[in-house]
Amino acid sequence: MPTVVPRLRSPVRGRLIICGDTPLAFRLADELSTRYLQDVTVIVPTRRRNHAPQISELPRVRVHEAAELNDETFRAVHVESALAVALVSNSEVGNIHAALRVQELNPDIRLVVRMSNTTLGNRIRTLFKDCAVLSDGAVAAPSFVAAALGDLPPSHVRVAGRTLYVAHRSDRVRNVVCALADTRGPDGRPRLLPVDQDRANLVLAVADGTSRTSLAGPPVTSRPVSGLTRSLRLLLSRRLLQVAVALLVLILVGSTALSISDGQGFTYSLYLVLLDIAGAANPEPGLSGAAKVTQVFVTLSSLALVPAITAAVVDAVVRARLAGPLERLRDPISGHVVVVGLGEVGLRVVSQLHDLGVPVVCVEANEDAVGVPLARRLGLPIVFGDATRTETLRTAWVGTCRSVVTVTSDDITNLEAGLNARALRDNVRVVLRLFDDDLAARVHRNFKIPVSRSVSFLAAPAFAAAMMERQVIGTIPVGRSVMLIADMPIGEGSELDGRPLREANLAGEARVLALGRRGRPRFDWDFQDGYLLIPGDRLVVLATRSGIGHIRARTIGAPATGPTPPPR
């Protein structure tokens, strides 16, 4: 989450427009008007619903009512002379449509678009001259993860599809991206981005999912009998056991009846019964009446038994494949994080915890939730049920977990699940997602739950920074200093246009982490320092506060030539 100096009037001036009456729209308007001291126009469907009444009370904010975001609406708020427009409604299609309208009216305007689908968003942004596409869930997720792990502020950040985290070089971490800082100086102040990278004791690395704690307890090799018992219990479902018992009874009863009625030995009778069950029965005129009845009964019964055996075996195989991760919850586990809710925010929290090697148990009421496929692909246990019920939380072993993160879209569900988790263990760390900030403050005071967060509150600074043309996408705290991660596009005619990529690195101030080549949706982490930058390329840069300003100055394109406008 970008760090902004409070109540500092930004040198960037111009009309700022926000479209939407969502919690994010309210928080964004508050951020721009009270921290950046900017004049803001907010377009809402009506002043009387959702967060429009709260928006109307903000200083420096003018509210414009419009039922539809059409050309007439944007002309009414003078979009042709605006500096930036933020489209933050809950309709992603509506946001894209409105962005296309705005660009036609003002091709040079800066667009900030809210989209939860970041993959689609990275492609959409290429349709516009100056556009930032952000997901409020993606921006807020690192703070939820940090709170769940007890790290405040976060020591990791999600960048270009990867989770980066701060580690000590002595930990022998893998996948080191770059040296971060040397914190062993005599004055106690860290030396950020040192020229001699081998001297840094803090590094930035890519989280690869390496497990740091065990989810299943002791290794399986130390409990072979228990492991075999779990496997047999999974494969031998109740239906399969019922079929096996029925088959055994049929064999014993048929063999005994045939032996008694025909006068043959039990072994010979067993042989005939097994052939009859296998469907190889042949008429035997010489058999007695009772023996013939027994043979017919065994043969007809086997016709119904064979499909039942097939169905039971298929059911056992399906259960073994689908319920594998859930089977780990049969034995006591500890040290894991329970994530309640697999929506847009939940799936990102789960993904980042998995990248960091933290064991996760998911709780979700809807099997069609957007994050369920991801959790299954990662092999994470999912408990389907009502998170407000104590039985559901017990199934997820909340009593022995590291923390509980409730991130459903309903405040009451989150609150009740958090309180029930506290009832199971009074000292468990609870992270609540609450939309109502007043409710969050009162919950903090009255229920002694230390962490309650709103996604809109966490995401608003990043959206505000994007509107003010600050490309900060994440922060990394180092002692009392803060390193910023920014997405910097190469402008045509800029200082770095046509220059080798290595020249973007500034000793002690900035280092390039990833390269986004023009026309390609994904970032390249294994780039060549000699690559010549061209307009449209994008740099993901780790920098100090001053370094961000220097890099931005070197990536801004040269102003278009033309007649000098008359003085006003």
XYZ file of C-alpha atoms in Angstrom:
568
model
C 0.000 0.000 0.000
C 1.597 3.288 -1.077
C 2.786 5.648 1.626
C 1.475 9.198 1.222
C 2.533 12.235 3.200
C -0.649 13.418 4.949
C -2.203 16.759 4.042
C 0.410 17.658 1.469
C -0.852 19.672 -1.478
C 0.286 17.894 -4.615
C 1.996 19.941 -7.338
C -0.196 18.093 -9.841
C -3.327 20.194 -10.241
C -6.426 19.697 -12.391
C -9.958 18.402 -12.335
C -10.275 14.901 -10.840
C -13.401 12.823 -11.512
C -14.589 9.673 -9.738
C -17.421 7.510 -11.075
C -19.282 5.371 -8.533
C -21.008 5.380 -5.144
C -19.172 2.361 -3.719
C -17.140 2.262 -0.478
C -14.013 2.561 -2.618
C -15.382 5.696 -4.301
C -15.994 7.260 -0.887
C -12.547 6.378 0.438
C -10.869 7.531 -2.775
C -12.670 10.879 -2.698
C -11.681 11.297 0.956
C -8.044 10.446 0.163
C -7.827 12.946 -2.699
C -9.648 15.779 -0.941
C -8.154 15.538 2.558
C -4.639 14.191 1.950
C -3.816 15.584 -1.503
C -6.074 18.656 -1.039
C -7.517 18.226 -4.534
C -10.901 19.347 -5.894
C -12.916 16.266 -6.843
C -16.136 15.659 -8.780
C -17.944 12.389 -8.040
C -20.618 11.055 -10.419
C -23.297 9.005 -8.629
C -26.671 7.579 -9.772
C -28.410 9.342 -6.852
C -27.413 11.321 -3.771
C -29.684 9.296 -1.490
C -28.342 5.736 -1.731
C -25.226 3.696 -0.979
C -22.249 5.909 -0.042
C -23.409 9.012 -1.921
C -24.634 10.783 1.271
C -21.208 10.306 2.884
C -19.448 11.483 -0.271
C -21.588 14.640 -0.317
C -20.280 15.634 3.125
C -16.587 15.565 2.150
C -14.739 18.869 1.715
C -13.636 19.917 -1.797
C -15.986 17.308 -3.285
C -18.809 18.122 -5.707
C -21.426 15.442 -6.363
C -23.049 15.149 -9.793
C -26.137 12.981 -10.221
C -26.478 10.998 -13.457
C -28.435 7.829 -14.147
C -26.009 6.760 -16.873
C -22.339 7.326 -17.689
C -22.880 8.562 -21.245
C -21.272 11.315 -23.304
C -23.706 13.931 -21.993
C -22.804 13.081 -18.399
C -19.077 13.374 -18.998
C -19.478 16.630 -20.921
C -21.527 18.011 -18.021
C -18.570 17.508 -15.653
C -16.110 18.885 -18.265
C -14.148 15.683 -18.740
C -12.394 17.216 -21.754
C -10.383 19.414 -19.372
C -9.966 16.899 -16.537
C -6.626 15.519 -15.393
C -7.779 12.023 -14.409
C -10.900 9.863 -14.137
C -11.324 6.905 -11.751
C -13.948 4.293 -12.675
C -14.574 2.298 -9.487
C -18.110 0.911 -9.740
C -18.783 -2.793 -9.123
C -19.578 -3.384 -12.823
C -16.331 -4.179 -14.634
C -18.051 -4.113 -18.034
C -19.523 -0.720 -17.140
C -16.083 0.551 -16.122
C -14.541 -0.522 -19.430
C -17.404 0.992 -21.441
C -17.122 4.276 -19.561
C -13.336 4.330 -20.038
C -13.768 4.038 -23.805
C -16.244 6.940 -23.757
C -13.876 9.110 -21.714
C -10.931 8.413 -24.015
C -12.933 9.511 -27.055
C -13.765 12.807 -25.346
C -10.255 13.373 -23.950
C -7.512 11.184 -25.504
C -4.803 12.547 -23.147
C -6.645 11.951 -19.877
C -5.351 9.567 -17.245
C -7.671 6.636 -16.533
C -7.753 4.539 -13.346
C -10.011 1.503 -13.742
C -11.084 -0.948 -11.033
C -11.047 -4.573 -12.249
C -10.823 -7.730 -10.167
C -9.606 -9.776 -13.164
C -6.010 -8.573 -13.283
C -5.103 -10.716 -16.314
C -7.834 -9.110 -18.384
C -6.954 -5.749 -16.855
C -3.356 -5.924 -18.102
C -4.677 -6.445 -21.624
C -7.340 -3.765 -21.324
C -4.823 -1.125 -20.289
C -3.038 -1.490 -23.647
C -6.173 -0.101 -25.343
C -5.621 3.276 -23.684
C -2.892 5.869 -23.917
C -2.543 6.440 -20.169
C -4.359 3.880 -18.025
C -3.827 2.154 -14.689
C -5.903 -0.968 -13.954
C -6.060 -1.914 -10.270
C -7.809 -4.577 -8.230
C -8.848 -3.416 -4.777
C -8.709 -7.015 -3.566
C -5.178 -7.478 -4.867
C -4.038 -4.220 -3.251
C -5.561 -5.116 0.123
C -4.563 -8.808 0.256
C -0.948 -8.302 1.472
C -2.212 -6.392 4.508
C -4.604 -9.224 5.415
C -1.805 -11.764 4.994
C 0.612 -9.687 7.078
C -1.983 -9.326 9.831
C -2.645 -13.076 9.793
C 1.070 -13.777 10.229
C 1.565 -11.076 12.848
C 3.722 -8.933 10.551
C 2.789 -5.259 10.689
C 3.456 -3.748 8.234
C 3.686 -6.437 5.521
C 7.119 -7.807 4.674
C 5.952 -9.134 1.300
C 4.210 -7.813 -1.782
C 2.516 -9.264 -4.873
C 4.180 -7.990 -8.057
C 3.548 -9.062 -11.647
C 2.157 -12.469 -10.714
C 4.799 -13.271 -8.100
C 4.985 -12.890 -4.333
C 8.176 -11.156 -3.182
C 9.266 -11.207 0.457
C 12.079 -9.873 2.631
C 14.501 -12.441 4.024
C 17.872 -12.581 5.766
C 20.719 -13.745 3.586
C 21.818 -16.048 6.419
C 18.599 -18.031 5.960
C 20.021 -19.356 2.670
C 16.883 -18.447 0.788
C 16.402 -19.463 -2.809
C 15.263 -17.343 -5.761
C 16.882 -14.098 -4.592
C 15.833 -11.189 -6.830
C 18.187 -8.530 -5.500
C 20.023 -7.265 -2.433
C 17.753 -5.012 -0.402
C 19.734 -3.414 2.410
C 22.652 -3.635 4.804
C 21.276 -3.000 8.305
C 24.533 -3.584 10.203
C 25.874 -0.037 10.026
C 27.224 1.606 13.183
C 24.556 4.337 13.138
C 21.720 1.785 12.896
C 20.434 3.264 9.649
C 20.067 0.755 6.787
C 22.073 1.238 3.597
C 19.461 0.668 0.923
C 20.304 -1.018 -2.395
C 24.068 -1.153 -1.761
C 26.362 -1.216 -4.766
C 28.151 -4.270 -3.392
C 25.181 -6.648 -3.233
C 27.144 -9.286 -1.328
C 27.334 -6.929 1.677
C 23.540 -6.770 2.079
C 22.147 -8.904 4.882
C 18.543 -8.349 3.752
C 17.475 -9.603 0.348
C 14.297 -9.617 -1.711
C 13.299 -13.111 -2.843
C 10.508 -14.827 -4.750
C 8.254 -16.991 -2.568
C 8.082 -20.425 -4.205
C 5.704 -22.191 -1.808
C 8.426 -23.892 0.213
C 6.737 -25.191 3.354
C 7.851 -23.609 6.610
C 5.543 -25.616 8.867
C 3.976 -29.021 8.614
C 0.258 -29.298 8.051
C -0.122 -32.975 8.778
C 1.954 -33.270 11.949
C 4.615 -36.007 12.188
C 5.995 -37.495 8.956
C 4.071 -40.374 7.486
C 7.119 -42.640 7.734
C 6.984 -42.465 11.516
C 3.376 -43.751 11.569
C 3.088 -46.401 8.823
C 0.145 -48.193 10.434
C -1.815 -44.950 10.827
C -1.097 -43.977 7.218
C -2.244 -47.371 5.949
C -5.397 -47.131 8.052
C -6.230 -43.688 6.610
C -5.737 -44.958 3.057
C -7.957 -48.002 3.604
C -10.596 -45.868 5.299
C -10.659 -43.549 2.283
C -10.798 -46.322 -0.325
C -13.247 -48.566 1.534
C -16.253 -46.284 1.646
C -19.443 -47.295 3.454
C -21.119 -48.297 0.181
C -18.193 -50.491 -0.832
C -18.155 -52.167 2.571
C -21.887 -52.858 2.324
C -21.445 -54.451 -1.100
C -18.518 -56.541 0.128
C -20.532 -57.837 3.088
C -23.538 -58.637 0.848
C -21.302 -60.539 -1.558
C -19.710 -62.546 1.241
C -23.129 -63.470 2.707
C -24.390 -64.496 -0.739
C -21.382 -66.756 -1.296
C -21.652 -68.435 2.110
C -25.447 -68.910 2.052
C -25.488 -70.104 -1.570
C -22.622 -72.554 -1.058
C -24.171 -73.973 2.126
C -27.652 -74.318 0.585
C -26.289 -75.952 -2.575
C -24.121 -78.361 -0.564
C -27.071 -79.450 1.609
C -29.641 -79.765 -1.200
C -27.413 -81.575 -3.714
C -25.354 -83.686 -1.326
C -22.051 -82.397 -2.701
C -19.155 -81.229 -0.598
C -18.863 -77.575 0.452
C -15.777 -77.014 -1.713
C -17.553 -78.212 -4.866
C -20.636 -76.137 -4.005
C -18.458 -73.046 -3.460
C -16.916 -73.623 -6.881
C -20.373 -73.686 -8.536
C -21.568 -70.594 -6.661
C -18.525 -68.560 -7.709
C -19.115 -69.528 -11.348
C -22.794 -68.574 -11.044
C -21.875 -65.162 -9.569
C -19.408 -64.625 -12.411
C -22.251 -65.155 -14.911
C -21.101 -68.617 -16.089
C -24.146 -70.561 -14.845
C -25.203 -73.583 -17.001
C -28.465 -75.526 -16.666
C -28.006 -78.853 -14.859
C -31.089 -81.102 -15.364
C -29.706 -83.670 -12.918
C -29.783 -81.309 -9.940
C -32.478 -81.626 -7.332
C -35.292 -79.067 -7.165
C -33.834 -77.270 -4.187
C -30.413 -77.110 -5.840
C -31.939 -75.649 -9.014
C -33.762 -72.983 -6.982
C -30.507 -72.098 -5.209
C -28.619 -71.821 -8.510
C -31.273 -69.551 -10.036
C -31.327 -67.356 -6.891
C -27.532 -66.984 -6.838
C -27.355 -66.191 -10.587
C -30.127 -63.566 -10.510
C -28.690 -61.965 -7.358
C -25.284 -61.672 -9.001
C -26.800 -59.713 -11.902
C -27.784 -56.964 -9.449
C -24.590 -57.263 -7.425
C -22.077 -56.665 -10.251
C -23.354 -53.114 -11.097
C -23.377 -52.299 -7.377
C -19.735 -53.380 -7.074
C -18.808 -51.247 -10.109
C -20.580 -48.181 -8.699
C -18.951 -48.629 -5.297
C -15.452 -48.915 -6.795
C -15.960 -45.817 -8.976
C -17.263 -43.898 -5.959
C -14.200 -44.882 -3.927
C -11.836 -43.758 -6.701
C -13.596 -40.401 -7.076
C -13.512 -39.842 -3.315
C -9.834 -40.696 -3.221
C -9.074 -38.103 -5.918
C -11.339 -35.292 -4.754
C -11.137 -35.656 -0.985
C -7.406 -36.164 -0.697
C -6.576 -32.718 0.761
C -9.586 -32.885 3.089
C -8.365 -36.193 4.504
C -5.508 -34.321 6.167
C -8.072 -32.755 8.486
C -8.982 -36.120 10.024
C -5.947 -35.955 12.316
C -5.159 -32.951 14.554
C -3.194 -30.164 12.833
C -1.759 -26.895 14.118
C 0.095 -23.778 13.023
C -2.109 -23.221 9.968
C -4.166 -20.218 8.871
C -7.931 -20.627 8.435
C -9.284 -18.440 5.605
C -13.065 -17.985 5.667
C -14.387 -16.950 2.257
C -12.961 -17.743 -1.183
C -14.161 -14.669 -3.040
C -12.013 -12.117 -4.868
C -10.110 -11.173 -1.710
C -9.999 -14.655 -0.229
C -8.441 -16.256 -3.296
C -5.610 -13.703 -3.232
C -5.021 -14.181 0.489
C -4.904 -17.959 -0.008
C -2.565 -17.638 -2.992
C -0.077 -15.433 -1.139
C -0.103 -17.577 2.003
C 0.577 -20.637 -0.159
C 3.424 -18.816 -1.937
C 4.931 -18.011 1.462
C 4.803 -21.676 2.455
C 2.160 -21.165 5.151
C -0.311 -24.081 5.531
C -3.898 -23.011 4.839
C -7.346 -24.493 5.497
C -10.203 -22.860 3.579
C -13.815 -22.511 4.720
C -16.450 -21.656 2.115
C -20.249 -21.920 2.006
C -20.557 -21.898 -1.807
C -18.917 -24.657 -3.848
C -19.035 -22.369 -6.917
C -17.079 -19.533 -5.278
C -14.467 -17.930 -7.514
C -11.536 -19.093 -5.359
C -12.538 -22.774 -5.068
C -10.783 -23.903 -8.314
C -7.552 -22.213 -7.201
C -7.660 -23.836 -3.749
C -8.250 -27.255 -5.308
C -5.448 -26.700 -7.827
C -3.089 -25.881 -4.939
C -4.235 -29.006 -3.076
C -5.566 -27.065 -0.085
C -8.232 -28.544 2.207
C -11.658 -26.896 1.805
C -14.367 -27.228 4.430
C -17.713 -26.489 2.787
C -20.195 -25.200 5.336
C -21.511 -22.251 7.302
C -18.557 -20.478 8.938
C -20.843 -19.082 11.640
C -21.402 -22.608 12.991
C -18.972 -23.854 15.607
C -18.969 -27.360 14.085
C -17.637 -25.978 10.777
C -14.821 -24.113 12.525
C -13.946 -27.191 14.583
C -13.622 -29.199 11.366
C -11.028 -26.655 10.183
C -9.168 -27.073 13.532
C -9.590 -23.431 14.518
C -8.713 -24.413 18.092
C -5.099 -25.103 17.094
C -4.638 -22.692 14.172
C -2.240 -19.786 13.901
C -4.913 -17.249 12.934
C -8.357 -16.881 11.365
C -8.947 -14.540 8.405
C -12.611 -13.845 7.607
C -12.951 -12.184 4.190
C -16.468 -12.997 2.965
C -18.590 -10.239 1.413
C -20.900 -10.065 4.450
C -19.994 -8.148 7.604
C -22.240 -10.209 9.874
C -20.793 -13.513 8.647
C -17.253 -12.220 9.160
C -18.025 -10.888 12.614
C -19.875 -14.001 13.797
C -17.197 -16.331 12.446
C -14.519 -14.273 14.188
C -16.358 -14.277 17.518
C -17.032 -18.024 17.294
C -13.338 -18.595 16.602
C -12.547 -16.600 19.744
C -15.028 -18.767 21.667
C -13.130 -21.897 20.596
C -9.803 -20.319 21.594
C -9.721 -16.979 23.322
C -6.206 -15.997 22.222
C -6.478 -16.849 18.514
C -5.494 -14.022 16.152
C -8.566 -12.867 14.203
C -8.435 -10.700 11.063
C -11.852 -9.353 10.091
C -12.873 -7.827 6.797
C -15.541 -5.239 7.659
C -17.013 -2.852 5.083
C -18.434 -0.517 7.732
C -15.487 1.369 9.240
C -17.529 2.612 12.191
C -18.513 -0.991 12.950
C -14.861 -2.014 12.667
C -13.829 0.611 15.243
C -16.553 -0.452 17.677
C -15.709 -4.141 17.246
C -12.102 -3.304 18.028
C -13.078 -1.488 21.222
C -15.845 -3.748 22.539
C -14.804 -7.263 21.484
C -11.035 -6.751 21.891
C -10.385 -7.975 18.363
C -7.208 -6.092 17.440
C -7.374 -6.359 13.665
C -10.402 -5.301 11.621
C -9.862 -3.986 8.113
C -11.851 -2.602 5.182
C -10.717 -3.436 1.653
C -11.740 0.012 0.437
C -9.733 1.671 3.234
C -6.633 -0.363 2.352
C -6.977 0.093 -1.407
C -7.899 3.789 -1.635
C -4.317 5.156 -1.260
C -3.126 3.059 -4.214
C -5.985 4.318 -6.414
C -5.315 7.910 -5.323
C -1.608 7.538 -6.090
C -2.478 6.187 -9.546
C -4.727 9.187 -10.230
C -1.904 11.507 -9.201
C 0.400 9.716 -11.678
C 2.382 7.999 -8.962
C 2.900 4.461 -10.218
C 3.500 2.902 -6.784
C 2.147 -0.671 -6.636
C 3.627 -1.812 -3.313
C 5.888 -0.982 -0.396
C 8.585 -2.874 1.489
C 9.461 -1.606 4.998
C 13.128 -1.755 5.997
C 13.571 -0.563 9.557
C 12.263 2.988 9.649
C 12.696 3.373 5.898
C 10.260 2.348 3.184
C 11.211 0.964 -0.220
C 8.689 1.554 -2.989
C 7.870 -0.745 -5.904
C 6.621 1.130 -8.956
C 5.429 0.357 -12.478
C 7.086 2.853 -14.819
C 6.161 3.003 -18.545
C 8.807 4.254 -20.968
C 7.534 7.380 -22.725
C 8.432 8.317 -26.281
C 11.318 10.766 -26.338
C 12.146 10.187 -22.675
C 15.703 10.037 -21.373
C 15.598 6.211 -21.257
C 14.053 5.825 -24.724
C 16.569 3.800 -26.771
C 18.974 3.405 -23.859
C 20.177 0.070 -22.368
C 18.063 -1.196 -19.505
C 21.050 -1.164 -17.134
C 21.004 2.651 -17.204
C 17.677 2.614 -15.364
C 19.474 1.320 -12.253
C 20.615 4.021 -9.850
C 23.144 3.044 -7.178
C 21.558 3.281 -3.757
C 18.266 4.587 -5.181
C 16.645 2.288 -7.764
C 16.932 -1.173 -9.303
C 14.866 -2.807 -12.043
C 13.117 -6.012 -10.934
C 11.155 -6.965 -14.051
C 10.679 -5.850 -17.652
C 7.363 -5.659 -19.474
C 8.013 -5.520 -23.209
C 5.648 -3.565 -25.414
C 2.763 -5.687 -26.661
C 3.398 -8.537 -24.226
C 0.966 -9.106 -21.327
C 3.500 -10.754 -18.970
C 6.598 -9.373 -17.286
C 10.035 -10.858 -17.911
C 12.086 -11.503 -14.752
C 15.099 -12.937 -16.610
C 15.933 -9.932 -18.788
C 19.236 -8.820 -20.286
C 20.812 -5.632 -18.932
C 21.810 -4.664 -22.476
C 18.228 -4.679 -23.792
C 17.418 -1.352 -25.506
C 14.272 0.201 -24.095
C 11.537 1.404 -26.457
C 8.347 3.417 -25.876
C 5.612 1.217 -24.437
C 8.012 -0.935 -22.397
C 7.319 -1.041 -18.651
C 9.774 -1.315 -15.777
C 8.960 -2.717 -12.346
C 11.392 -0.786 -10.180
C 12.396 -1.090 -6.519
C 13.408 2.356 -5.327
C 13.752 4.771 -2.453
C 11.411 7.773 -2.187
C 13.885 9.997 -4.009
C 14.682 7.233 -6.490
C 11.033 7.050 -7.571
C 11.125 10.717 -8.525
C 14.372 10.316 -10.467
C 13.132 7.291 -12.400
C 9.822 8.969 -13.187
C 11.630 12.031 -14.546
C 13.688 9.789 -16.845
C 10.697 7.819 -18.182
C 8.332 10.711 -18.970
C 8.097 11.319 -22.703
C 9.011 14.609 -24.302
C 6.086 17.016 -24.618
C 4.457 17.227 -28.010
C 5.587 20.207 -30.072
C 3.021 22.672 -31.257
C 1.946 26.285 -31.052
C 2.319 27.894 -27.664
C -1.086 28.381 -26.035
C -2.089 31.984 -25.397
C -1.685 33.230 -21.840
C -4.757 33.110 -19.622
